[in-house]
Coordinates of C-alpha atoms and ligand atoms in Angstrom, one line a residue:
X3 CA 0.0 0.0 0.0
X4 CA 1.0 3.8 -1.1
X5 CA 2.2 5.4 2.0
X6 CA 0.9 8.6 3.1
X7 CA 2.6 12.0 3.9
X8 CA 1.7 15.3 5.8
X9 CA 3.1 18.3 4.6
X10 CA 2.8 21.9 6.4
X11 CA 3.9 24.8 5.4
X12 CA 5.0 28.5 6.9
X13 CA 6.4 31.2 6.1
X14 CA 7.2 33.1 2.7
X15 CA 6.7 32.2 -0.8
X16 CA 10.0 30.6 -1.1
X17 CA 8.8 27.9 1.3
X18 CA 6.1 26.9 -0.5
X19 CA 8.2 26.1 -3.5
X20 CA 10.4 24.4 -1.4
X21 CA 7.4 22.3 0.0
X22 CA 6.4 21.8 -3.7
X23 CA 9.7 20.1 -4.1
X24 CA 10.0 17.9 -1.1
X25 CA 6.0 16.7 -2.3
X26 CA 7.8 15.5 -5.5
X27 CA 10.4 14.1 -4.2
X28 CA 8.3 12.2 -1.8
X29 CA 6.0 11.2 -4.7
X30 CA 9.0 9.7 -6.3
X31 CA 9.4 7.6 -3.0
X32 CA 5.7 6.2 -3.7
X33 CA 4.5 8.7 -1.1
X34 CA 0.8 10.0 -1.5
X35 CA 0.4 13.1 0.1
X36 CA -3.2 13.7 2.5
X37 CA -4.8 16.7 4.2
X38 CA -4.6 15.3 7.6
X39 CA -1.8 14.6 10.2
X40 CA -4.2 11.8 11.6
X41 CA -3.7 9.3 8.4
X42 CA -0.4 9.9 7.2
X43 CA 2.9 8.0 7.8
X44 CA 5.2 10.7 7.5
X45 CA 4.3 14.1 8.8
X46 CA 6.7 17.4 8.2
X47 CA 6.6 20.7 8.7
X48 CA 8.2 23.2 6.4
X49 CA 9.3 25.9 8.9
X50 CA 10.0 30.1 9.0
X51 CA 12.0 31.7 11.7
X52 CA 12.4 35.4 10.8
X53 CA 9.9 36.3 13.7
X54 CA 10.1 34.9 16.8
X55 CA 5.9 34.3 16.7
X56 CA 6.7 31.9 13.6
X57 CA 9.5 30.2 15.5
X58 CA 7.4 29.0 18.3
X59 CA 4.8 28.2 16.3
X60 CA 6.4 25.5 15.1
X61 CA 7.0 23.7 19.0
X62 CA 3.2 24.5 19.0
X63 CA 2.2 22.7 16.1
X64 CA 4.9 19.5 16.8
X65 CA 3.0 19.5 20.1
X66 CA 0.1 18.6 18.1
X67 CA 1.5 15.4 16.6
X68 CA 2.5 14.1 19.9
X69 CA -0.3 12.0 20.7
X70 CA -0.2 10.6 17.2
X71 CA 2.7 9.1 17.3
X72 CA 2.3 8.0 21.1
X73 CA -0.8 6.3 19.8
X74 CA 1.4 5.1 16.3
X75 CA 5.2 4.6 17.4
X76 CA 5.9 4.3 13.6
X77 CA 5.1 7.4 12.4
X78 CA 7.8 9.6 11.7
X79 CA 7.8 13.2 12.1
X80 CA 10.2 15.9 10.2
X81 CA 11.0 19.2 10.3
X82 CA 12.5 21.6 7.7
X83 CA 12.9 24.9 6.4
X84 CA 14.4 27.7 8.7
X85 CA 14.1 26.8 12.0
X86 CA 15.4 23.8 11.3
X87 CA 18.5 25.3 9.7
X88 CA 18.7 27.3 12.9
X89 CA 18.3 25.1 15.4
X90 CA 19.7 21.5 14.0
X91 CA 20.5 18.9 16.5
X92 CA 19.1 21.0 19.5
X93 CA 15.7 20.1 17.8
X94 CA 16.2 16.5 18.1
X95 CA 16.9 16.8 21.7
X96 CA 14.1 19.5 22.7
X97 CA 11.7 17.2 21.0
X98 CA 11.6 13.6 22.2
X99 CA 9.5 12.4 19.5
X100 CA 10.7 13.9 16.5
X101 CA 12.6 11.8 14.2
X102 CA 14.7 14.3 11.6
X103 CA 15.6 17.6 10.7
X104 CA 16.9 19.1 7.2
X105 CA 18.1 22.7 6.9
X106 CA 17.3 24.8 3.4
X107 CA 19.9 22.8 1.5
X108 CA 19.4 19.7 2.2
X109 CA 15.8 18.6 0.6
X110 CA 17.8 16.6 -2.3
X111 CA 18.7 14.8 1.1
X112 CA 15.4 14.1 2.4
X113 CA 15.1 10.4 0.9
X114 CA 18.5 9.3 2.3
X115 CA 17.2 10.4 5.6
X116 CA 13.8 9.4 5.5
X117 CA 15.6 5.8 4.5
X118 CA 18.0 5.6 7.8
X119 CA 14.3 6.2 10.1
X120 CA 12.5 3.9 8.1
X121 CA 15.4 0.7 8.2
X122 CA 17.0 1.6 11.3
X123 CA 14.7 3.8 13.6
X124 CA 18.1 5.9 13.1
X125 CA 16.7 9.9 14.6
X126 CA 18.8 12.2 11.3
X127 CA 19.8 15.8 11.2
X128 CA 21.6 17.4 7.8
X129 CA 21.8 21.1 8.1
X130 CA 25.4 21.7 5.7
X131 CA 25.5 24.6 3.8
X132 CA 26.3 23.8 0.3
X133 CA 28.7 25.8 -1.6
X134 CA 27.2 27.6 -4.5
X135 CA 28.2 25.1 -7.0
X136 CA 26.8 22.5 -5.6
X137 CA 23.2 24.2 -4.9
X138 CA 23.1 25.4 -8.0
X139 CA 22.5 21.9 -8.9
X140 CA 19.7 21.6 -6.3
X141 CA 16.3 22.6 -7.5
X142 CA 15.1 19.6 -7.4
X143 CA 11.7 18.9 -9.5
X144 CA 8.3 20.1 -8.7
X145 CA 5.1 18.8 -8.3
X146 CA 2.9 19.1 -11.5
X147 CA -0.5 20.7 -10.2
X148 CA -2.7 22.4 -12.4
X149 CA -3.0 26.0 -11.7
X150 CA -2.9 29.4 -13.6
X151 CA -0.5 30.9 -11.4
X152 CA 2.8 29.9 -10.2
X153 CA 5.9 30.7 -8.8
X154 CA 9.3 30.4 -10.0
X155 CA 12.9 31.0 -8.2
X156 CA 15.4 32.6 -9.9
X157 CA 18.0 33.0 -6.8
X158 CA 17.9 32.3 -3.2
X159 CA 20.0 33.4 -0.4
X160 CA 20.9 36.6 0.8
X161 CA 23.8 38.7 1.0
X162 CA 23.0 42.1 2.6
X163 CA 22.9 41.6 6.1
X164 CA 20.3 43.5 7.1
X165 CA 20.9 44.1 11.1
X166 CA 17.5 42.6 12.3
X167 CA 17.1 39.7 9.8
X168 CA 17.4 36.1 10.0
X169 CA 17.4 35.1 6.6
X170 CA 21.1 35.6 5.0
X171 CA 22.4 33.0 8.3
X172 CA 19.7 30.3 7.3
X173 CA 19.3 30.2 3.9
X174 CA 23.1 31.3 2.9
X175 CA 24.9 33.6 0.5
X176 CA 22.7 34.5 -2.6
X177 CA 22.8 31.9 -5.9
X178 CA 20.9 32.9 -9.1
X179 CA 20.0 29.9 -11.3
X180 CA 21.0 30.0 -14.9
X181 CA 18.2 32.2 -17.3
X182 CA 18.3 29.4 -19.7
X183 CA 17.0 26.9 -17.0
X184 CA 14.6 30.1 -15.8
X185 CA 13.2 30.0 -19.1
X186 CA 12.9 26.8 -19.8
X187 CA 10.9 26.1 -16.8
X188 CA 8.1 28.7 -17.4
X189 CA 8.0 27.8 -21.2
X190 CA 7.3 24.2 -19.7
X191 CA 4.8 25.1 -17.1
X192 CA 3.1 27.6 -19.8
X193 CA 2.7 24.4 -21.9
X194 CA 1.0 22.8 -18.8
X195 CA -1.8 25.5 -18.3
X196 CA 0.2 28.3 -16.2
X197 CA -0.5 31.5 -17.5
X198 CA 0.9 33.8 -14.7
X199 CA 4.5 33.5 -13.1
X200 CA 5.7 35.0 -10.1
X201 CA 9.8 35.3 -10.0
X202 CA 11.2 34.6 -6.7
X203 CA 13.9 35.7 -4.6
X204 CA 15.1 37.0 -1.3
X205 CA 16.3 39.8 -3.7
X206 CA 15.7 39.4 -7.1
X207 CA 17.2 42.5 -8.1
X208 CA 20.5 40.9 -7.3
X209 CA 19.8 38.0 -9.8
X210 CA 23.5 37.7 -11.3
X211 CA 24.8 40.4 -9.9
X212 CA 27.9 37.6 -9.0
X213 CA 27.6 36.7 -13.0
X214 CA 28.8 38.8 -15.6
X215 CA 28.0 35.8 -18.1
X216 CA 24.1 35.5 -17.7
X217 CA 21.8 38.5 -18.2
X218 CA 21.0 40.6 -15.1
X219 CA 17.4 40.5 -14.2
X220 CA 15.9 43.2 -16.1
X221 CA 16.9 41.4 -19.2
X222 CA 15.5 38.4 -17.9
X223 CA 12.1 39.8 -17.0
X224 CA 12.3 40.8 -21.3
X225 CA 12.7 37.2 -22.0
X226 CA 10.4 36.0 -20.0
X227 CA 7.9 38.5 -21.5
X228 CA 8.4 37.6 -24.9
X229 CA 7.7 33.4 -24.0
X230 CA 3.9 32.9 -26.1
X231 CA 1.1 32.0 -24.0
X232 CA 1.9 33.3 -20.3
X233 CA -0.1 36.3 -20.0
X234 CA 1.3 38.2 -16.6
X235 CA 4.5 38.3 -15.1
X236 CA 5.5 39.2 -11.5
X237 CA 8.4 39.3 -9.4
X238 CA 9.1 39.2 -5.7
X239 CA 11.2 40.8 -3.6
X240 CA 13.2 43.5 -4.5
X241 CA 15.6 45.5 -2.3
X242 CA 15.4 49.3 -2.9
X243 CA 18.7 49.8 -2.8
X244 CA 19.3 47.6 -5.5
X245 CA 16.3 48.9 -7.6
X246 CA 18.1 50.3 -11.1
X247 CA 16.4 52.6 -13.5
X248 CA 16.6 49.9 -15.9
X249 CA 14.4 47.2 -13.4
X250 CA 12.0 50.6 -13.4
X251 CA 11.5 51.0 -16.7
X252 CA 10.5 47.7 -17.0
X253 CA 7.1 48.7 -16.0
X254 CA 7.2 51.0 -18.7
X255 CA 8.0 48.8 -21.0
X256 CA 7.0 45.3 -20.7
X257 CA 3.6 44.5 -21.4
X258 CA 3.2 41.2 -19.6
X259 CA 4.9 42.8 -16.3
X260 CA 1.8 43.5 -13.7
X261 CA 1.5 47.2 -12.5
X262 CA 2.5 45.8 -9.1
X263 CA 5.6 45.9 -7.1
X264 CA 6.1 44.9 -3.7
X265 CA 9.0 47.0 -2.3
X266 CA 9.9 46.6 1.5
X267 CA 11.0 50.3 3.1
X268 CA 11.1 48.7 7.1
X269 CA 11.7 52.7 8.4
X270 CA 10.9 55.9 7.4
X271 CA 14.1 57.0 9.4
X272 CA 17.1 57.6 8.0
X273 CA 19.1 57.2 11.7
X274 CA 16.8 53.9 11.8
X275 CA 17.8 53.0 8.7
X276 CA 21.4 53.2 9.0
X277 CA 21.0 50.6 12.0
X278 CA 19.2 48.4 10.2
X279 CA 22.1 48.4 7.6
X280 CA 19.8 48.7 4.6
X281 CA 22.2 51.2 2.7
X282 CA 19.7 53.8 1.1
X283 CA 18.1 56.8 3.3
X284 CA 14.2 57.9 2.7
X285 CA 14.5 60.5 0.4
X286 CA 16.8 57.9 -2.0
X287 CA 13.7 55.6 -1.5
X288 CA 11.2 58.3 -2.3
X289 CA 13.2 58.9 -5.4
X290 CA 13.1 56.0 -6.7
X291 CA 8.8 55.5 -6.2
X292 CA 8.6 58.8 -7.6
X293 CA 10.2 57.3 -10.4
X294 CA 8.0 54.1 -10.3
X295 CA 5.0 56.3 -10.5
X296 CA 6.3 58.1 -13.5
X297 CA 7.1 55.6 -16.1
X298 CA 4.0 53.6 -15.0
X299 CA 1.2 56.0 -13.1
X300 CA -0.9 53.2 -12.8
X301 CA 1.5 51.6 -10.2
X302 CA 0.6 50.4 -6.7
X303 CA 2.6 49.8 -4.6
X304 CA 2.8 47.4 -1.4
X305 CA 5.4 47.4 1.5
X306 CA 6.9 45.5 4.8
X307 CA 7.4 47.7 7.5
X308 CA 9.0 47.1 11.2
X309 CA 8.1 48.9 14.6
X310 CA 9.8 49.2 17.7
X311 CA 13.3 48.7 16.1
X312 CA 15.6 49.0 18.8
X313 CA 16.3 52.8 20.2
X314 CA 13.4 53.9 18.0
X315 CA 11.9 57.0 19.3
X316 CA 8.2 59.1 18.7
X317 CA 10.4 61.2 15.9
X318 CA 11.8 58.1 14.4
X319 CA 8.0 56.6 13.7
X320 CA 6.9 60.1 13.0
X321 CA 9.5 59.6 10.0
X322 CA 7.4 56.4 9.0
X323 CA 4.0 58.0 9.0
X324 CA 5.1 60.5 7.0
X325 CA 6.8 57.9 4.4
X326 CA 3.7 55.9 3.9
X327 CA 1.7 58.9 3.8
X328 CA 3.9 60.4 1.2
X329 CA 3.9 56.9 -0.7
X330 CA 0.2 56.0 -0.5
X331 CA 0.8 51.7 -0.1
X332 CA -2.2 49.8 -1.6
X333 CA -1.2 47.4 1.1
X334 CA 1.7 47.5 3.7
X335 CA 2.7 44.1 5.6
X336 CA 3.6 45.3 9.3
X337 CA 5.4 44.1 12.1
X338 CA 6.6 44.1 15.3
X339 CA 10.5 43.9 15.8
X340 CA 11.9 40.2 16.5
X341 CA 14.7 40.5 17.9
X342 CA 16.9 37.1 15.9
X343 CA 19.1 35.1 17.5
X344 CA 22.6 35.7 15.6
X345 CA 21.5 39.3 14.3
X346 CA 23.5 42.3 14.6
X347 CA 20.1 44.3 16.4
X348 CA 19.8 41.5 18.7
X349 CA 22.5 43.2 20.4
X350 CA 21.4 46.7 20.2
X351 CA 20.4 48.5 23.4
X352 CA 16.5 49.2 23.3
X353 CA 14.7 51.2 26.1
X354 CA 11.2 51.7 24.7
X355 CA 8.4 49.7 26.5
X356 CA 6.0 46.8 24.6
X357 CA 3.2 49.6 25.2
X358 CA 5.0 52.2 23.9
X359 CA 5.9 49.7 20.3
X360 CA 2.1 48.2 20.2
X361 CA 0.3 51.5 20.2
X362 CA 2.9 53.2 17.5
X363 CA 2.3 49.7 15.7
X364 CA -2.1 50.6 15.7
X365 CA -1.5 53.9 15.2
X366 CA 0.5 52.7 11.9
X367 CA -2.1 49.8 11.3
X368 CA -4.7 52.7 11.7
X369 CA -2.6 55.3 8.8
X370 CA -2.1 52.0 6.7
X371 CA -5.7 50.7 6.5
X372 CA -7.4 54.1 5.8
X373 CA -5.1 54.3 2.7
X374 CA -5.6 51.2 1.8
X375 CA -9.5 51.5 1.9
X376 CA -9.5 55.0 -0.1
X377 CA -7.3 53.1 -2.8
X378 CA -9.2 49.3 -3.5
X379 CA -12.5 52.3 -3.1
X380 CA -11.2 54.0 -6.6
X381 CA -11.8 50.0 -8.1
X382 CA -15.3 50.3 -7.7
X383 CA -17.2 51.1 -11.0
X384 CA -14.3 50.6 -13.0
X385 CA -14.2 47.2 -15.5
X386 CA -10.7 45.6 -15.1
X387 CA -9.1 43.2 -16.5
X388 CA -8.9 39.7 -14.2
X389 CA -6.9 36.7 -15.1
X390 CA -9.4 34.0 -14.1
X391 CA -7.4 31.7 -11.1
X392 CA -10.2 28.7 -9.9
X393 CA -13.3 28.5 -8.3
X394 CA -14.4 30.7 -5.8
X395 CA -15.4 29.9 -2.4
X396 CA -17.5 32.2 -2.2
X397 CA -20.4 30.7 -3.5
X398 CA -21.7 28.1 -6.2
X399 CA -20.8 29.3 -10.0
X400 CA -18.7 31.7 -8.5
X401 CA -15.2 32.1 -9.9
X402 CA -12.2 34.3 -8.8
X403 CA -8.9 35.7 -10.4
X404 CA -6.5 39.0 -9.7
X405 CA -6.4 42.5 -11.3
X406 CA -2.8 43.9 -12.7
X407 CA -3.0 44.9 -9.0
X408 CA -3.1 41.5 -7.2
X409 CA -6.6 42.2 -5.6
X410 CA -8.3 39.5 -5.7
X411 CA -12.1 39.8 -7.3
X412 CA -15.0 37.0 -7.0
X413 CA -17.9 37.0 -9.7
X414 CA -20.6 34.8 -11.4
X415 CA -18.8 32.6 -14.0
X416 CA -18.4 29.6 -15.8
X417 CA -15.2 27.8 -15.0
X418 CA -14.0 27.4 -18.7
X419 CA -12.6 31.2 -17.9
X420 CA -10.0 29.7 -15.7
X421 CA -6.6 30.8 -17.5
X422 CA -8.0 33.6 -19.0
X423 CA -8.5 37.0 -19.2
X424 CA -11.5 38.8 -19.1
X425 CA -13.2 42.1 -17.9
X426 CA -14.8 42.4 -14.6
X427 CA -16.8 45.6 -13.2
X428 CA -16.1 45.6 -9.8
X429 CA -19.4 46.1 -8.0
X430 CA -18.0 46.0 -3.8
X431 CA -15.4 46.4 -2.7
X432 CA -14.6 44.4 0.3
X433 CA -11.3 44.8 3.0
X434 CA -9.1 42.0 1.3
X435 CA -11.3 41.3 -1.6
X436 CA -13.6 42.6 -4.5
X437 CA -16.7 41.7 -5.7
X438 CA -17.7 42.2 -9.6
X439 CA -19.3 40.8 -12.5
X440 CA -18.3 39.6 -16.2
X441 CA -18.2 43.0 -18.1
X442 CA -17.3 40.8 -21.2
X443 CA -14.9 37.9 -22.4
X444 CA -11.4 39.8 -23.9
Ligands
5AD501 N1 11.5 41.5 13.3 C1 10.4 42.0 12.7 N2 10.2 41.9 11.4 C2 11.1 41.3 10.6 N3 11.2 41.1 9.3 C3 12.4 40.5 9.0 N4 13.1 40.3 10.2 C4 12.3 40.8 11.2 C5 12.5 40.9 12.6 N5 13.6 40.4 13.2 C6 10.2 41.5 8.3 C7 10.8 42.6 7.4 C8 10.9 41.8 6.1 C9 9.7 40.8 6.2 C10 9.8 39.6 5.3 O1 9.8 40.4 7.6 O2 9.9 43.6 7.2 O3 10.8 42.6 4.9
SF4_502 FE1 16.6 40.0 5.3 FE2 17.5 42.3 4.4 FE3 18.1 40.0 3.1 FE4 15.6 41.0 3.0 S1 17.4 42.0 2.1 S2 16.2 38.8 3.4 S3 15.4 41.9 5.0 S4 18.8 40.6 5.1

C-alpha cells in the first residue's frame, strides 16, 4: 500500500516552493500526500524563523503530533525549512519524538534520511550549507498541479545583512539559477496551463549580480515576457537599494509585467535605517517610487514595515508616518521587531516599552488601513481586466482571479474562464477582496 505524507507549510513564498519540491520528491518515493496529520505516515513541517511568533509556532504545532505518534510509534515526524537550519541537533533533543531535521539545503537529502528512520529507527539531522556550486545543482523537481498561477525561483539566499534579519544566516549567500533553465521552466509550465508567473527571490534584483555571463534580471524579465502564451509576469522581492532605473522602466516597458511591485522600506528613518544596515536613506527611496509612478502612473505599490526597532523613538516613527503617507501603499505588511538570534540588532540596546511599540504599531495599522481602503475604493465602478485563477469559495458558479494589482475579485462565471482574461466591473469592494461581474470575455 502507497504510504501517506503530511506536509505543512510556513512562512514566505520561497517555502512553498520548497514544499512543492520535497512533495515530489516524496511522490517519487511512492509517497501519496493527505490533508490530515491523523492518516499519514510521514508528517513534516516546512518551517519560518524570521519572527520569533513563527519560530514557536512550530513547537506549537509539533506538540500537536504528539499524541499521534504515542498512539502510532511508527510514524515519523520531520522538520524543515528555517528553524530547522537554525536550530539543528538541538531540535532532536528539545523534542523527544521527533525523528529528523533538514536545513534549506538539504531537501535533495530528504530520501537518504527518511531511508535511515524507516530501516534503522536511526533519529537524522543534515543542516550543511552547500557551496554555491553544488546548490546550484539543487532545485530539485516540482510537483505538477494544475494551476494558472505559479511561482518560479530565480535566486535564493541573501547577502546584505540586514541588522534585524534572520534570513542571509539560514538560507546562505545568494545563488541565481541560470536564465536558460529560468526559461525553460516557465516555457514548460506555460505548456502545462500556467498563465501567470511570479519570480522569486530573497532579492531578485541581485539576480546575477555575481555573474557577468548571464543577463542581469531586467533582461531576464524581457525574456520572460516575450515566451507565447503566459499572460502576466510578477516578481518578488526587490531590495530598494538595488532597484536600477533599468528594473523601473521595466514597468514601462514590458507589457506582460503586472502594475505591481512589492517594495519593502522597514523605516521611514534615515538614523533607523542606518542601524538596520539597509544602505539607502528615505528620500533615496522616495526617489526612486517617484520614479516608479512616473514611467508607470498606474503603479501600486505594497510594503513591509517594522516597529519598535531598537532605540526607535516618537520622531523616528513620525518619520514612517510620513513615508507611507507620502507613498500612499495599496497594502503594507507590518510588524513588530523580532529580535533574531545571531542578528547584529539583537544586540542593540532598546529602552522603549511593549506599550509604547504596540500603540505606535495601531497607530501605523490605523494610517495603513485608511489608505488602503480609499485606494481598493477607486476599483469600484471601474471594468478591469482579471486573469481568471479557480473556483471561488464564495459561493456556487462563482469564480475568482486578480487584477494587474493582485486584488483578488469573485464574480458569477463559468469555470471554462479559468486561465483567461477577461473584464470584470467591480461592484464591492470588500477589506481584502472585490466583488464584480463579467463585463465581457477579452
Ligand atoms: N522582526 C520583525 N520583522 C522582521 N522582518 C524580518 N526580520 C524581522 C524581525 N527580526 C520583516 C521585514 C521583512 C519581512 C519579510 O519580515 O519587514 O521585509
Ligand atoms: Fe533579510 Fe535584508 Fe536580506 Fe531581505 S534584504 S532577506 S530583510 S537581510
Amino acid at each position: 500500500m502507497k504510504k501517506a505524507f503530511y506536509l505543512e507549510t510556513f512562512g514566505c513564498q520561497m517555502n512553498v516552493v520548497d514544499s512543492e519540491q520535497i512533495a515530489a520528491l516524496l511522490t517519487g518515493l511512492g509517497y501519496h500526500q493527505v490533508g490530515s496529520a491523523e492518516n499519514a505516515d510521514l508528517v513534516l513541517l516546512n518551517t519560518c524563523s524570521v519572527r520569533d511568533k513563527a519560530e514557536r509556532k512550530v513547537y506549537g504545532h509539533l506538540g500537536r503530533f504528539k499524541p499521534i505518534k504515542d498512539k502510532r510509534p511508527d510514524l515519523i515526524i520531520g522538520v524543515g525549512g528555517c528553524v530547522a537550519q537554525q536550530e539543528g541537533e538541538k531540535m532532536l533533543e528539545k523534542v523527544s519524538y521527533l525523528d529528523l531535521v533538514f536545513g534549506t539545503h538539504n531537501i535533495h537529502r530528504l530520501p537518504e534520511l527518511l531511508q535511515e528512520v524507516e530501516q534503522n529507527r536511526q533519529r537524522g539531522c543534515e543542516t550543511t550549507f552547500h557551496d554555491r556550486d553544488t546548490r546550484l545543482n539543487l532545485f530539485p523537481e516540482r510537483t505538477v498541479q494544475e494551476s494558472v498561477t505559479r511561482f518560479v525561483t530565480v535566486m535564493q539566499g541573501c547577502d546584505n545583512f540586514c541588522s534585524y534579519c534572520i534570513v542571509p544566516h539560514v538560507r546562505g549567500r545568494e545563488i541565481s539559477r541560470s536564465s536558460s533553465d529560468i526559461v525553460a521552466e516557465v516555457k514548460s509550465l506555460v505548456a502545462q496551463g500556467v498563465r501567470e508567473v511570479t519570480l522569486l527571490g530573497q532579492n531578485v534584483n541581485s539576480y546575477n549580480l555575481k555573474n557577468d555571463e548571464d543577463v542581469s534580471f531586467p533582461q531576464l524579465l524581457e525574456l520572460i515576457n516575450g515566451i507565447d502564451g503566459l499572460q502576466r509576469l510578477r516578481f518578488a522581492t526587490s531590495h530598494p537599494k538595488d532597484l536600477t532605473a533599468e528594473l523601473i522602466n521595466c514597468f514601462g516597458s514590458l507589457d506582460k509585467l503586472c502594475k505591481h511591485i512589492h517594495l519593502p522600506f522597514q523605516s521611514g528613518s534615515d538614523r533607523i535605517l542606518k542601524l538596520m544596515n539597509r544602505g539607502y536613506t528615505a528620500a533615496d527611496y522616495l526617489d526612486k517610487v517617484a520614479r516608479l509612478k512616473l514611467v508607470c502612473p498606474e503603479i501600486r505599490l505594497t510594503t513591509d514595515i517594522i516597529v519598535g526597532f531598537p532605540g526607535e523613538t516618537e520622531t523616528d516613527f513620525q518619520a514612517t508616518l510620513d513615508l507611507v503617507e507620502q507613498v500612499r501603499y495599496a497594502d503594507a505588511f507590518t510588524f513588530l521587531y523580532s529580535p533574531r538570534i545571531e542578528t547584529a540588532a539583537a544586540k542593540m540596546a532598546d529602552d522603549q516599552s511593549a506599550l509604547q511599540k504596540q500603540q505606535r504599531f495601531d497607530r501605523l495599522l490605523d494610517l495603513q488601513q485608511q489608505i488602503s481602503a480609499e485606494i481598493w475604493e477607486t476599483d469600484s465602478d471601474q471594468v478591469l481586466p482579471v486573469l481568471v485563477e479557480g473556483e471561488s469559495r464564495q459561493g456556487e458558479g462563482q469564480v475568482f482571479g486578480r487584477t494587474t494589482w493582485n486584488r483578488i475579485v469573485n464574480f458569477q462565471g463559468s469555470t471554462d474562464l479559468i486561465g483567461k482574461t477577461v473584464a470584470v466591473k467591480i461592484t464591492k469592494v470588500f477589506r481584502n477582496s472585490h466583488v464584480g461581474e463579467l463585463a465581457e470575455a477579452e
